[in-house]
Amino acid sequence: MKRISILAAAFSFFAFGIAGTGHAAEAIEGNWKTASGETAEIGKCGGAFCVTLKTGKHAGRQIGKLSPKGSDYTGEITDPEADKTYSGSGSVSGNSLMMKGCVMKILCKSQTWTRL
């Protein structure tokens, strides 16, 4: 369940953004409390943003990489418990980050992270 939460969180970052409207995405950089209570840091890495766990069993592990796309972010996220990578997206609204992770774009899970 914890891995699903982390995965879903990472994938649903931007599930509720306004795609394709030309609006810039809200800043995703910073520290976030995941749905499972761990802390994740999102920071620039090349032309994208890397998601790295800072606390918990998998502290120090990079679990995602997202690129800005309109008002959202899209990319990949890894479930550290199962060591499986999925397509994902996310959107920032104030101090909330909606993460969505999907398998074959059909089976999706979502969760909200809170900015620290």
Short mmCIF file of C-alpha atoms in Angstrom, two decimals:
data_model
loop_
_atom_site.label_atom_id
_atom_site.label_comp_id
_atom_site.label_asym_id
_atom_site.label_seq_id
_atom_site.Cartn_x
_atom_site.Cartn_y
_atom_site.Cartn_z
CA MET A 1 0.00 0.00 0.00
CA LYS A 2 2.87 2.34 0.85
CA ARG A 3 4.48 1.78 -2.55
CA ILE A 4 1.21 2.48 -4.31
CA SER A 5 0.94 5.71 -2.36
CA ILE A 6 4.44 6.83 -3.29
CA LEU A 7 3.96 5.79 -6.91
CA ALA A 8 0.56 7.36 -7.22
CA ALA A 9 1.83 10.52 -5.63
CA ALA A 10 4.67 10.82 -8.00
CA PHE A 11 2.50 10.14 -11.01
CA SER A 12 -0.35 12.38 -10.12
CA PHE A 13 1.65 15.56 -9.62
CA PHE A 14 -0.33 17.28 -12.28
CA ALA A 15 -3.53 15.39 -12.82
CA PHE A 16 -5.72 18.45 -12.34
CA GLY A 17 -3.76 21.13 -14.22
CA ILE A 18 -5.00 23.02 -17.24
CA ALA A 19 -3.10 21.26 -20.01
CA GLY A 20 -2.31 22.96 -23.25
CA THR A 21 -3.50 26.44 -22.27
CA GLY A 22 -0.06 28.02 -22.42
CA HIS A 23 -0.07 28.82 -18.69
CA ALA A 24 3.21 28.21 -16.94
CA ALA A 25 3.28 25.45 -14.36
CA GLU A 26 3.40 26.48 -10.70
CA ALA A 27 6.78 25.86 -9.07
CA ILE A 28 7.27 22.23 -8.15
CA GLU A 29 10.70 22.65 -6.56
CA GLY A 30 10.96 22.17 -2.82
CA ASN A 31 10.26 19.69 -0.05
CA TRP A 32 6.98 17.78 0.03
CA LYS A 33 5.30 15.51 2.57
CA THR A 34 4.08 12.42 0.72
CA ALA A 35 0.77 10.70 1.38
CA SER A 36 2.68 8.03 3.32
CA GLY A 37 4.28 10.67 5.57
CA GLU A 38 7.78 10.61 4.08
CA THR A 39 9.61 13.69 2.85
CA ALA A 40 10.53 14.04 -0.82
CA GLU A 41 12.66 16.76 -2.36
CA ILE A 42 11.99 17.94 -5.89
CA GLY A 43 14.81 19.85 -7.55
CA LYS A 44 16.19 20.70 -10.97
CA CYS A 45 18.23 18.07 -12.77
CA GLY A 46 19.07 19.03 -16.32
CA GLY A 47 15.94 20.27 -18.09
CA ALA A 48 13.65 18.33 -15.74
CA PHE A 49 12.88 17.98 -12.03
CA CYS A 50 14.05 14.96 -10.04
CA VAL A 51 12.06 13.54 -7.13
CA THR A 52 14.28 12.16 -4.34
CA LEU A 53 13.11 10.62 -1.07
CA LYS A 54 14.72 12.29 1.96
CA THR A 55 13.22 10.17 4.76
CA GLY A 56 12.01 6.62 5.24
CA LYS A 57 13.31 3.23 4.17
CA HIS A 58 14.37 4.49 0.73
CA ALA A 59 15.91 7.82 1.79
CA GLY A 60 18.35 9.12 -0.83
CA ARG A 61 16.74 7.24 -3.71
CA GLN A 62 15.59 9.13 -6.79
CA ILE A 63 12.04 7.96 -7.50
CA GLY A 64 11.00 10.22 -10.35
CA LYS A 65 11.82 12.67 -13.09
CA LEU A 66 9.23 15.12 -14.40
CA SER A 67 9.38 17.77 -17.11
CA PRO A 68 7.17 20.84 -17.38
CA LYS A 69 4.42 20.59 -19.99
CA GLY A 70 2.09 23.59 -20.08
CA SER A 71 0.68 24.02 -16.58
CA ASP A 72 1.55 20.44 -15.57
CA TYR A 73 4.54 18.14 -15.25
CA THR A 74 4.88 14.74 -16.92
CA GLY A 75 7.43 11.96 -16.80
CA GLU A 76 8.16 8.79 -14.91
CA ILE A 77 7.95 7.70 -11.30
CA THR A 78 9.34 4.63 -9.58
CA ASP A 79 7.67 2.65 -6.82
CA PRO A 80 10.71 2.04 -4.57
CA GLU A 81 9.12 -0.95 -2.82
CA ALA A 82 8.49 -2.89 -6.04
CA ASP A 83 11.28 -1.20 -8.03
CA LYS A 84 8.87 -0.64 -10.94
CA THR A 85 8.67 2.51 -13.04
CA TYR A 86 5.43 4.00 -14.33
CA SER A 87 4.29 6.95 -16.43
CA GLY A 88 3.18 9.83 -14.30
CA SER A 89 2.02 13.38 -14.06
CA GLY A 90 1.50 16.06 -11.46
CA SER A 91 0.16 19.54 -10.90
CA VAL A 92 0.81 22.11 -8.23
CA SER A 93 -1.94 24.22 -6.73
CA GLY A 94 -0.67 26.43 -3.93
CA ASN A 95 0.81 24.11 -1.28
CA SER A 96 -0.69 20.94 -2.77
CA LEU A 97 0.85 18.64 -5.33
CA MET A 98 -1.50 16.20 -7.07
CA MET A 99 0.42 13.15 -8.23
CA LYS A 100 -0.90 10.50 -10.62
CA GLY A 101 0.75 7.27 -11.69
CA CYS A 102 -0.54 4.96 -14.40
CA VAL A 103 0.08 1.53 -15.83
CA MET A 104 -0.74 1.44 -19.54
CA LYS A 105 -2.60 4.76 -19.13
CA ILE A 106 -5.60 2.78 -17.86
CA LEU A 107 -4.91 1.79 -14.27
CA CYS A 108 -4.14 4.98 -12.38
CA LYS A 109 -3.74 5.99 -8.74
CA SER A 110 -3.67 9.53 -7.38
CA GLN A 111 -2.62 11.21 -4.15
CA THR A 112 -1.90 14.64 -2.77
CA TRP A 113 1.42 15.78 -1.33
CA THR A 114 1.75 18.86 0.89
CA ARG A 115 4.52 21.46 0.62
CA LEU A 116 6.75 21.68 3.70
#
